Coordinates of C-alpha atoms in Angstrom, one line a residue:
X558 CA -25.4 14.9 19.7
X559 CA -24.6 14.9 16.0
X560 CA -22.3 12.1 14.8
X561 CA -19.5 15.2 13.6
X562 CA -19.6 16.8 17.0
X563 CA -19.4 13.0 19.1
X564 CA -16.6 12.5 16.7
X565 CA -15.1 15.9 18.0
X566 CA -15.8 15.7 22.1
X567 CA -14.7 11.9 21.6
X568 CA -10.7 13.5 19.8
X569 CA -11.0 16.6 22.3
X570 CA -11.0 14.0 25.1
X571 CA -8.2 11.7 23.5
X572 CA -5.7 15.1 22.4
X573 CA -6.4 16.0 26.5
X574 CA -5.4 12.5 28.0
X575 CA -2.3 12.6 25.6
X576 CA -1.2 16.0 27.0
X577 CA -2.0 15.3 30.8
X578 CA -0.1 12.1 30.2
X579 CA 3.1 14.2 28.3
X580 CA 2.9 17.1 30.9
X581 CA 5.7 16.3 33.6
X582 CA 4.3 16.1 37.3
X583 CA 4.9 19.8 39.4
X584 CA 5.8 18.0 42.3
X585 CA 7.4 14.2 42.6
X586 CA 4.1 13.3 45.2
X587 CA 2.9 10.0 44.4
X588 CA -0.9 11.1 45.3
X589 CA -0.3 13.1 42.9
X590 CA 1.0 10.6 40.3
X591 CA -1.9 8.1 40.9
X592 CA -4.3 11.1 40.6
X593 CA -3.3 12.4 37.3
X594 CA -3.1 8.8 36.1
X595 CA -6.8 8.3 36.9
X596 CA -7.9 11.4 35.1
X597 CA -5.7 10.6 32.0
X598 CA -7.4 6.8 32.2
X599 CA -10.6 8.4 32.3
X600 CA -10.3 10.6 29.4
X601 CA -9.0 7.9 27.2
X602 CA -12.3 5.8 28.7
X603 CA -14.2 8.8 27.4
X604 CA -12.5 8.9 24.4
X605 CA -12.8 5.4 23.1
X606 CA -16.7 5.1 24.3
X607 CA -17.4 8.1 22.2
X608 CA -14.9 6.7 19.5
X609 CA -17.0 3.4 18.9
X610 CA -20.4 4.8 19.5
X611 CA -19.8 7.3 16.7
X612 CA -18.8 4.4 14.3
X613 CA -21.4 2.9 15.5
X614 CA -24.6 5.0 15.0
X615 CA -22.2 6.1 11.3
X616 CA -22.4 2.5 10.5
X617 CA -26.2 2.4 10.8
X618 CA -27.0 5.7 8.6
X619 CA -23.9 4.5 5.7
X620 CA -24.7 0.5 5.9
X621 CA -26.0 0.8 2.1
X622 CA -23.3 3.2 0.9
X623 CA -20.0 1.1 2.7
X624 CA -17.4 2.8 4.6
X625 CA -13.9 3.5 2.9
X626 CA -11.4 1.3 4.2
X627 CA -7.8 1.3 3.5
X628 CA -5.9 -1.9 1.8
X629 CA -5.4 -4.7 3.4
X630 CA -8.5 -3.5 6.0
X631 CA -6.0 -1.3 8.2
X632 CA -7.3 1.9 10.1
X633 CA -7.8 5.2 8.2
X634 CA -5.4 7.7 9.3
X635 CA -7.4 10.7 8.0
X636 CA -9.5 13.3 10.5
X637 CA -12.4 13.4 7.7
X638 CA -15.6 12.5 9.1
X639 CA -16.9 9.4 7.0
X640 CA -16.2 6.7 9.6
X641 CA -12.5 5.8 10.0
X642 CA -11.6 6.4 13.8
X643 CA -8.3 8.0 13.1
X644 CA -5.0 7.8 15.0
X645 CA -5.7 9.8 17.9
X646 CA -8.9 7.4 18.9
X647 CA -7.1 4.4 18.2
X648 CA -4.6 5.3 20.8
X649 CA -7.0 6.2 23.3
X650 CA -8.5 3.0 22.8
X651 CA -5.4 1.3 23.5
X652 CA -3.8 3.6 26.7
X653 CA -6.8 3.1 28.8
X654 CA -6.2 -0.3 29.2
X655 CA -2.0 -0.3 29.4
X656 CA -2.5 2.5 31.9
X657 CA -4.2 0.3 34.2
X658 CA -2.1 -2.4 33.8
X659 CA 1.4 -0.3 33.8
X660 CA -0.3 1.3 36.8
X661 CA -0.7 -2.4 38.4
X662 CA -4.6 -2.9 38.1
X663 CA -4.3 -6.2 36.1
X664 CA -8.2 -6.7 36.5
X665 CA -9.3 -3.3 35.1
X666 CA -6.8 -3.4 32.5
X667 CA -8.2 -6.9 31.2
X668 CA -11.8 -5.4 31.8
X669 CA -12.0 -2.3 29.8
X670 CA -10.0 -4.8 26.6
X671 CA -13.2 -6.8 27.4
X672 CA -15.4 -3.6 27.2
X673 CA -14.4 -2.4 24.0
X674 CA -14.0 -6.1 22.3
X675 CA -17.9 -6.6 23.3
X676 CA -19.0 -3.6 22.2
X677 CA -21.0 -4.4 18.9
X678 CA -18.5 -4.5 16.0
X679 CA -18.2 -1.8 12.9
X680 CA -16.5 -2.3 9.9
X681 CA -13.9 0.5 10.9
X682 CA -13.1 -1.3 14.2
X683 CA -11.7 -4.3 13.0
X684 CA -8.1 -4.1 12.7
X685 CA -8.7 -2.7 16.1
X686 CA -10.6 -5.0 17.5
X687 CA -7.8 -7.8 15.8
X688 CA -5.0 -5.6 18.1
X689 CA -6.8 -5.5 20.8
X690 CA -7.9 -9.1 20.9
X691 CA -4.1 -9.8 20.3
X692 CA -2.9 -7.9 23.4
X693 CA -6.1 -9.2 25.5
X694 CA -4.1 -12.7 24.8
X695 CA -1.0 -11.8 25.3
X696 CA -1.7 -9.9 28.8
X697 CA -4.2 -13.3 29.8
X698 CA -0.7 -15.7 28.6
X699 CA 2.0 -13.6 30.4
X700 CA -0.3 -12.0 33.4
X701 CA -2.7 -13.9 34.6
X702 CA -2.3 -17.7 35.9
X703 CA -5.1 -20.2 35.7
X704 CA -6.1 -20.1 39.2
X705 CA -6.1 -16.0 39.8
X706 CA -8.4 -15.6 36.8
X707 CA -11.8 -14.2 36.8
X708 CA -14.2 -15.1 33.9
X709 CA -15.8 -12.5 32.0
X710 CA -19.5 -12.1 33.6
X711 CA -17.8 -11.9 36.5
X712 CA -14.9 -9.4 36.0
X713 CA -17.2 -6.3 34.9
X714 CA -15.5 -3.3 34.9
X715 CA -17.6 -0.1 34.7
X716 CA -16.5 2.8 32.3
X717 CA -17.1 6.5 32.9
X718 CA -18.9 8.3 30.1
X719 CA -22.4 9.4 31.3
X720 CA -25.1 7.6 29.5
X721 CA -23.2 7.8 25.7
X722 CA -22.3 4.2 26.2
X723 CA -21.4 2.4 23.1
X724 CA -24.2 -1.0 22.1
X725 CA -22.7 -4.2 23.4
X726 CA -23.3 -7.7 22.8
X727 CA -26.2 -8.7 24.6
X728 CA -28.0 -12.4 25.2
X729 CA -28.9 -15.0 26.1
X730 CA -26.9 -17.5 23.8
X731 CA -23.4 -15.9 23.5
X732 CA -20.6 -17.8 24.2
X733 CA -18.7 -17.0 27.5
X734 CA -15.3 -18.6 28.3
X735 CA -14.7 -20.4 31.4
X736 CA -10.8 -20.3 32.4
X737 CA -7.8 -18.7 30.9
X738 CA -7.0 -21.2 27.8
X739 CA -10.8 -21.2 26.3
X740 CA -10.5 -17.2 26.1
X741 CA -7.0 -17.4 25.0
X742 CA -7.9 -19.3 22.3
X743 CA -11.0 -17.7 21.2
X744 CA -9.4 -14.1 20.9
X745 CA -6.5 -15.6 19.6
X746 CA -9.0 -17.3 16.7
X747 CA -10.3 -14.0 16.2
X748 CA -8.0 -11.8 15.5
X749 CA -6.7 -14.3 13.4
X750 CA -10.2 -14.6 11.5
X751 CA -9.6 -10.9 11.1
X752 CA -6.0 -11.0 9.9
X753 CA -6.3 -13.8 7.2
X754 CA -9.0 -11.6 5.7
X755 CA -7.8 -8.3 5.5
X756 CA -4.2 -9.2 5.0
X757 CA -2.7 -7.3 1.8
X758 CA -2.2 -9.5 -1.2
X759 CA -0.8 -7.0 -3.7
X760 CA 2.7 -7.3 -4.6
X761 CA 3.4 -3.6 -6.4
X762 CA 5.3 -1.3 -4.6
X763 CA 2.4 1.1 -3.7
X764 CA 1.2 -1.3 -1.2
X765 CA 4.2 -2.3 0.4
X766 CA 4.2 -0.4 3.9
X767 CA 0.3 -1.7 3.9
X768 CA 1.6 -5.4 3.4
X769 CA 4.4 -5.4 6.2
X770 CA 2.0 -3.7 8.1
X771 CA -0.4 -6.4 8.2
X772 CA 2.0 -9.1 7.8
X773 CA 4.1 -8.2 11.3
X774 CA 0.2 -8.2 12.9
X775 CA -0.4 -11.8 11.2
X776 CA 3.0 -13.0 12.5
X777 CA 2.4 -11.5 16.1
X778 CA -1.4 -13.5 16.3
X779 CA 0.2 -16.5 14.9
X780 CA 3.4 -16.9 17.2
X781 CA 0.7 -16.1 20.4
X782 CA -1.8 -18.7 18.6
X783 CA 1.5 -21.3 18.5
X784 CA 2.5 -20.6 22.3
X785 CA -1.1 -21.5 23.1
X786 CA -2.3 -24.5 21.0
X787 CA 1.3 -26.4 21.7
X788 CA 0.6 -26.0 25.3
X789 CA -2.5 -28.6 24.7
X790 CA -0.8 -30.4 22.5
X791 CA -3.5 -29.3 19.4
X792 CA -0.5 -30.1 16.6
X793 CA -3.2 -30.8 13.5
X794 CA -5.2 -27.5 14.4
X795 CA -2.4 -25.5 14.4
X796 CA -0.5 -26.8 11.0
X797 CA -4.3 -25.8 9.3
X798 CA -3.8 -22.3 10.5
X799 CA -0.3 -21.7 9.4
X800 CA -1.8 -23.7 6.4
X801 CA -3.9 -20.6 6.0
X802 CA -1.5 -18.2 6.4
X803 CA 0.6 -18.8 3.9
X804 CA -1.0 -17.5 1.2
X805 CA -0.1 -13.9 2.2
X806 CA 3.2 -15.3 3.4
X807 CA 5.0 -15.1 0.2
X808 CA 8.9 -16.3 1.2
X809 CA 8.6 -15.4 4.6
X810 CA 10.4 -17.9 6.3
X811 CA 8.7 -17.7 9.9
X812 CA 5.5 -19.2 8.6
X813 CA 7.0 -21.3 6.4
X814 CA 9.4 -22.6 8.8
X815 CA 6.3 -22.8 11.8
X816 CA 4.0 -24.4 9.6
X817 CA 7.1 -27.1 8.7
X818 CA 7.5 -27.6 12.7
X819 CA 3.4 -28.4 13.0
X820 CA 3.5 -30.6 10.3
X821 CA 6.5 -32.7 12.5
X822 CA 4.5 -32.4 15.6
X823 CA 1.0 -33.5 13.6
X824 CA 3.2 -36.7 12.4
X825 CA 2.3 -35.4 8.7
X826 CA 5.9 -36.3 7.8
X827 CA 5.7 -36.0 3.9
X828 CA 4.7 -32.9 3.9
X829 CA 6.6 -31.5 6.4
X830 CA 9.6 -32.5 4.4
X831 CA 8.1 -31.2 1.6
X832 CA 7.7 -27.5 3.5
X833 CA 11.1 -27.7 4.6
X834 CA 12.6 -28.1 1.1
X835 CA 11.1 -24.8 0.0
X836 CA 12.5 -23.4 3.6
X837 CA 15.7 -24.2 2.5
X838 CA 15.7 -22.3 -1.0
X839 CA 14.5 -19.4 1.4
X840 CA 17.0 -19.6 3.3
X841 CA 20.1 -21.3 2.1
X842 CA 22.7 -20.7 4.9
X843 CA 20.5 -21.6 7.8
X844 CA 21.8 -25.1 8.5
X845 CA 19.1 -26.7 10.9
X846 CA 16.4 -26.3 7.8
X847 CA 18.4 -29.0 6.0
X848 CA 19.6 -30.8 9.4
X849 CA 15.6 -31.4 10.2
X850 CA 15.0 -32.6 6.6
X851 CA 17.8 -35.3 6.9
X852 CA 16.3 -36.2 10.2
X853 CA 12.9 -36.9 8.5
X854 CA 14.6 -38.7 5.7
X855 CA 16.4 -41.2 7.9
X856 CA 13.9 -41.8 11.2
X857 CA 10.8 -41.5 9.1
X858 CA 10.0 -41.8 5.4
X859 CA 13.5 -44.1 4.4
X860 CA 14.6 -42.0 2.0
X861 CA 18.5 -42.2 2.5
X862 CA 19.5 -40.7 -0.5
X863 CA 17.7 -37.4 0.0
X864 CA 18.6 -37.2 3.7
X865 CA 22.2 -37.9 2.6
X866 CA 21.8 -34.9 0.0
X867 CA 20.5 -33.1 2.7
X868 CA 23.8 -33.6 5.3
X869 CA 25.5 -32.5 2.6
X870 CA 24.1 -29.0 1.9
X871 CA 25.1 -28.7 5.9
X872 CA 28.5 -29.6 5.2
X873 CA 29.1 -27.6 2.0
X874 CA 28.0 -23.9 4.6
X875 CA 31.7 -24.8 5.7
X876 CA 33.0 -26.0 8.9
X877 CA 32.6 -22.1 10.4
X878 CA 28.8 -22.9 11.2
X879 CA 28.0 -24.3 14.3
X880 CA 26.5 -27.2 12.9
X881 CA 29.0 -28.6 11.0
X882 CA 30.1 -31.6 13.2
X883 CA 26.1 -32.7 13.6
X884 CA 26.3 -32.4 9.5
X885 CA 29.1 -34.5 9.6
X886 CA 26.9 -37.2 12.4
X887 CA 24.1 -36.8 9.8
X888 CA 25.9 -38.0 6.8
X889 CA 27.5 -40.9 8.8
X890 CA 24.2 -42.1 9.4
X891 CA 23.1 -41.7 6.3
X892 CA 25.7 -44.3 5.4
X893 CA 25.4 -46.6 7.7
X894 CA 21.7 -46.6 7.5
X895 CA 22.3 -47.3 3.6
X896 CA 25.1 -49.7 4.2
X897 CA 22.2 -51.7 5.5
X898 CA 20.5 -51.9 2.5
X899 CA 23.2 -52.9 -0.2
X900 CA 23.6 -56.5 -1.2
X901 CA 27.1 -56.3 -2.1
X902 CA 29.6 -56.8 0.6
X903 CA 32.2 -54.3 -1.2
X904 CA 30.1 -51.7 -1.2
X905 CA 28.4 -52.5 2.0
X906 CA 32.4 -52.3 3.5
X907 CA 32.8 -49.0 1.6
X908 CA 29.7 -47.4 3.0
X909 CA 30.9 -48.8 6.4
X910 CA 34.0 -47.2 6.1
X911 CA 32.5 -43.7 4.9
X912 CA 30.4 -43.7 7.9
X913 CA 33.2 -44.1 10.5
X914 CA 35.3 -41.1 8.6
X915 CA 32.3 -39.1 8.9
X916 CA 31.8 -40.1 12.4
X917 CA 35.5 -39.0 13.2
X918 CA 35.1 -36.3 11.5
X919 CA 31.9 -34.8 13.8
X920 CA 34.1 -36.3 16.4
X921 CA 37.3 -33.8 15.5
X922 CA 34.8 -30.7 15.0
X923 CA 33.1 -31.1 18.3
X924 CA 35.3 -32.8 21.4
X925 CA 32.2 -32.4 23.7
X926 CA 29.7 -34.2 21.6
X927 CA 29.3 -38.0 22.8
X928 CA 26.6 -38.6 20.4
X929 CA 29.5 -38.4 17.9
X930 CA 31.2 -41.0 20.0
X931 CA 28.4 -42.9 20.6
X932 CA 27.9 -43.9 16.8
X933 CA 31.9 -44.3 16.3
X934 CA 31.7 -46.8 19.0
X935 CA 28.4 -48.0 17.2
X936 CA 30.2 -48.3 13.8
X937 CA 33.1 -49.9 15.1
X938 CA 30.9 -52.9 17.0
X939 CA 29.2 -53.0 13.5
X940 CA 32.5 -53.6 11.8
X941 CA 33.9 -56.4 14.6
X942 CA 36.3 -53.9 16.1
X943 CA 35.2 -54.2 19.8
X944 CA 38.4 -53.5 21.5
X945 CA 38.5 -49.9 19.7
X946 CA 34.4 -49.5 20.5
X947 CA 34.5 -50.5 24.0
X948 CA 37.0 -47.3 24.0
X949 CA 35.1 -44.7 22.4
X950 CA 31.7 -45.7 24.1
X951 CA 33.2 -45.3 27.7
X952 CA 34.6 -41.4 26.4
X953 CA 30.9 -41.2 25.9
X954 CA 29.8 -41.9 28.9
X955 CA 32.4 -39.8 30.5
X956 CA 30.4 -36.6 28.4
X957 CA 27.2 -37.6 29.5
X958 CA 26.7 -40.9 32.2
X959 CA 22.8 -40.6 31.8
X960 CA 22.7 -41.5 27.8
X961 CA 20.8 -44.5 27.7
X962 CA 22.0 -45.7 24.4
X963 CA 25.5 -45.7 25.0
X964 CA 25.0 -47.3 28.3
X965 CA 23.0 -50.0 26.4
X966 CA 25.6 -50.2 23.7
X967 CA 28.6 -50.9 26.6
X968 CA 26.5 -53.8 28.5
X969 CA 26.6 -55.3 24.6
X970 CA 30.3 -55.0 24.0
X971 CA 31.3 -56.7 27.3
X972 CA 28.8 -59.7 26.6
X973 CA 30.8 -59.9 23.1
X974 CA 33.9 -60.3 24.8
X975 CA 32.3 -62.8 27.1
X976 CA 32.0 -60.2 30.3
X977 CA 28.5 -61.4 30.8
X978 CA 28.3 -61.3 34.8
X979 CA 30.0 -57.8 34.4
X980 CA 27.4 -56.9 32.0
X981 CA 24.7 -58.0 34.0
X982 CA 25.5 -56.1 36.8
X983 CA 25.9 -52.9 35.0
X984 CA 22.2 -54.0 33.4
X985 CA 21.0 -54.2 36.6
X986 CA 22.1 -51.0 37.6
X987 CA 20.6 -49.4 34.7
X988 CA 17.5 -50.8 35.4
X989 CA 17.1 -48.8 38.7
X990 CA 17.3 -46.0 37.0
X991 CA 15.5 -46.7 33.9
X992 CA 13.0 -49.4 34.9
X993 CA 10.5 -49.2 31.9
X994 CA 13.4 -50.0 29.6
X995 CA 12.2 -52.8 27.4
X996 CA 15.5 -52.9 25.5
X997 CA 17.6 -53.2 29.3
X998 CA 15.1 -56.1 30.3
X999 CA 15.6 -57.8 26.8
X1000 CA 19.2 -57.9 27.3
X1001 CA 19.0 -58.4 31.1
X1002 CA 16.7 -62.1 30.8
X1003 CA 19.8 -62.9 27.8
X1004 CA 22.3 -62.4 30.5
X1005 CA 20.4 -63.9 33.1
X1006 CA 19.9 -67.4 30.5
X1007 CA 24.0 -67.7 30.5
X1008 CA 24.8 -66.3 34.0
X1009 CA 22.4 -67.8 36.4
X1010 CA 20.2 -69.8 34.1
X1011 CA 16.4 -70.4 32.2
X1012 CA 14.7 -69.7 35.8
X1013 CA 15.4 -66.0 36.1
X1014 CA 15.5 -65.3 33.0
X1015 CA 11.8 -66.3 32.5
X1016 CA 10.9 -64.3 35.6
X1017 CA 12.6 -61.3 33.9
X1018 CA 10.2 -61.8 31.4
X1019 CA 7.2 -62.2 33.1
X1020 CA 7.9 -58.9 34.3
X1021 CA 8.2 -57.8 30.7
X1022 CA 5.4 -58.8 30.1
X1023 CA 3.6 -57.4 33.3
X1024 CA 4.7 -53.7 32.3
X1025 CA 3.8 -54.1 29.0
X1026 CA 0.2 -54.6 30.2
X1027 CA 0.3 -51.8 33.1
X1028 CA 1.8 -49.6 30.3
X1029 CA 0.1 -50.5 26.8
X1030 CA -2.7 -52.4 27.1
X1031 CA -5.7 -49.5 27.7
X1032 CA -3.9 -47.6 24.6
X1033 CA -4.2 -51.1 22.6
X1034 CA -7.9 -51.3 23.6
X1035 CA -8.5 -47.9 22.5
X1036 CA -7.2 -48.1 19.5
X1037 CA -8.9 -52.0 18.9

């Protein structure tokens, strides 16, 4: 058979299983139903076998000439015969295996992807084969759970096509994954191989439709390939591929934004901070870009000023946005974090007094929000007002009882006011519940040194000192 008249059978079968699969049903029977569904399957098995054995044998006979591709690597849409599969085969290629799986055959559905993805690769088949492996991942993520699935040698699905059966991948060295995650991740790698390469660079409006084209497929893989490396907790692996991607990723905010959130989880602070800067020129009303920065600035890298710069670009969206109060938290901490630093005690009592008016002001935009309380209470200890504290850090716990910071922050203003069996007992009660607390124990042997005297309170740190070994002492050996 001629490569023109393959190419033909192969689109006579597809245009047939797309009008069987339009045509309604004579009769509502659901013999029926299944019936014509298996002939529609098996012309679109037809269809796509012919489809890639065509490109194949044309890639042989036109491997020193090339084969036109459009920009950005995409499909050609054209029914010329010099190589590009065309519109009609590329959605044969794709029913077959939806049809099984809309039809409830999970297992042949994810066989026939794995037919045509190990059939030996053409230069016209790979956007589709980046698709494909795309929706291969996706089924395997949502579908399939680790202990129903099948590995690929032993899930082999037989097509129906005669002996015109496109080459596969054949041998004695190629790599087979084992369980769901290893062939997650390797389709998931290579369609995004496929989509950093042929992704459309070109600015001009000519290419525009080819560039959102390819950039929604990029964004698709990338999202799956984010799902799937945070689940094993792969944080540096992930912030190189967004890395990679952002050099077709122009002001897109996604990526930008993605890449930002690996760079957090990969403990690469500096940068991340650096990515989110430019996240917030793209977009400038999205408030928890500049909340994140200022969280960076204060827990991680010390750089008050810019975190406090950053509250404030929170606070100037207005006090409509939902954020406003934890812009207003933000800036209070900024303060009294930098009210820590001054040497003066003016300005250290200025900064002081900012933070609490801050404080309030969270307070005032969000009634429900104890960590606003929390850090009025906080501020008010700091500024020997413990009458006024003990107040505002029991409203806390009224919002939320488990918060273990303001339960810690409580046991510390009753000692100050010399409660310090009334302490210990809530200390102890806190312990149940939390008993790797290092902070609780700390504060429970104080207690225990003016309530009951030096006896318990070294037996509360032996114990310390006991969990600190169960808990730390392989990780300090590691790391040694």
């Amino acid at each position: 058979m001629s490569h023109r008249t393959m190419k033909i059978v192969a689109e006579a079968y597809g245009i047939k299983g797309m009008c069987m699969e339009k045509l309604p049903l004579p009769s509502t029977s659901k013999f029926r139903e299944n019936e014509r569904s298996e002939l529609v399957i098996g012309c679109y098995e037809k269809a796509g076998d012919l489809a890639i054995l065509h490109l194949q044998e044309k890639d042989k006979t036109t491997s020193s000439t090339g084969m036109p591709v459009s920009p950005g690597g995409s499909l050609c849409t054209g029914t010329g015969d010099h190589g590009c599969i065309g519109n009609i085969l590329e959605t044969a290629l794709q029913r077959s295996s939806i049809m099984h799986i809309k039809d409830g055959v999970l297992s042949k559905g994810i066989g026939r992807f794995r037919e045509v993805l190990t059939a030996v690769e053409t230069r016209s088949t790979q956007s589709l084969r980046q698709v494909l492996a795309r929706q291969l991942a996706e089924v395997l993520l949502r579908g399939v759970c680790e202990n129903s699935y099948i590995p690929p040698e032993a899930a082999k699905h037989t097509a129906k096509g005669g002996g015109l059966q496109p080459k596969k991948y054949t041998g004695s060295r190629l790599y087979i994954p084992q369980d769901r995650n290893e062939e997650t991740l390797l389709l998931l790698i290579i369609a995004e191989s496929i989509a950093t390469r042929e992704a459309v660079l070109e600015r001009s409006q000519a290419h525009e439709e080819a560039r959102f084209h390819t950039f929604n497929n990029c964004t698709a893989v990338y999202d799956l390939l984010a799902i799937t490396l945070v689940k094993r907790l792969q944080f540096n692996m992930l912030s190189e591929s967004f890395e990679r991607a952002l050099k077709f990723s122009f002001d897109e905010f996604h990526i930008w934004y993605q890449f930002a959130l690996s760079l957090i989880c990969a403990e690469k602070h500096s940068r991340a901070l650096l990515v989110l800067s430019e996240c917030c020129k793209m977009a400038p009303n999205n408030p928890t870009v500049p909340l994140q920065a200022a969280g960076l600035c204060f827990e991680y890298l010390h750089l008050l000023d810019e975190g406090i710069e950053y509250a404030r670009q929170v606070i100037k969206l207005g006090e409509d946005n939902p954020f406003a109060s934890r812009g207003h938290l933000m800036l209070g901490i900024g303060y009294s974090l930098k009210a820590n630093e001054v040497k003066l005690q003016s300005t250290r009592q200025q900064l002081q007094m900012k933070a609490l008016q801050e404080f309030n002001n969270a307070h005032n935009l969000d009634r429900n929000d104890h960590l606003a309380l929390f850090h009025i209470a906080l501020q008010e200890a700091l500024l020997r007002q413990i009458p006024s504290a003990l107040i505002h850090v029991q409203q806390s716990l009224k919002l939320k009882s488990d918060y273990i910071h303001s339960f810690h922050l409580f046991v510390l203003l009753l000692s100050a006011q010399k409660r310090e069996c009334e302490a210990l007992a809530l200390v102890d009660a806190a312990i149940e519940e939390y008993p790797d607390q290092f902070s609780l124990l700390f504060t429970k042997s104080k207690l225990e040194e003016v309530c009951h005297g030096v006896d318990e309170a070294l037996a509360t740190c032996r114990h310390m000192l006991e969990l600190w070994k169960d808990l730390f002492e392989s990780t300090v050996e590691r790391y040694c």
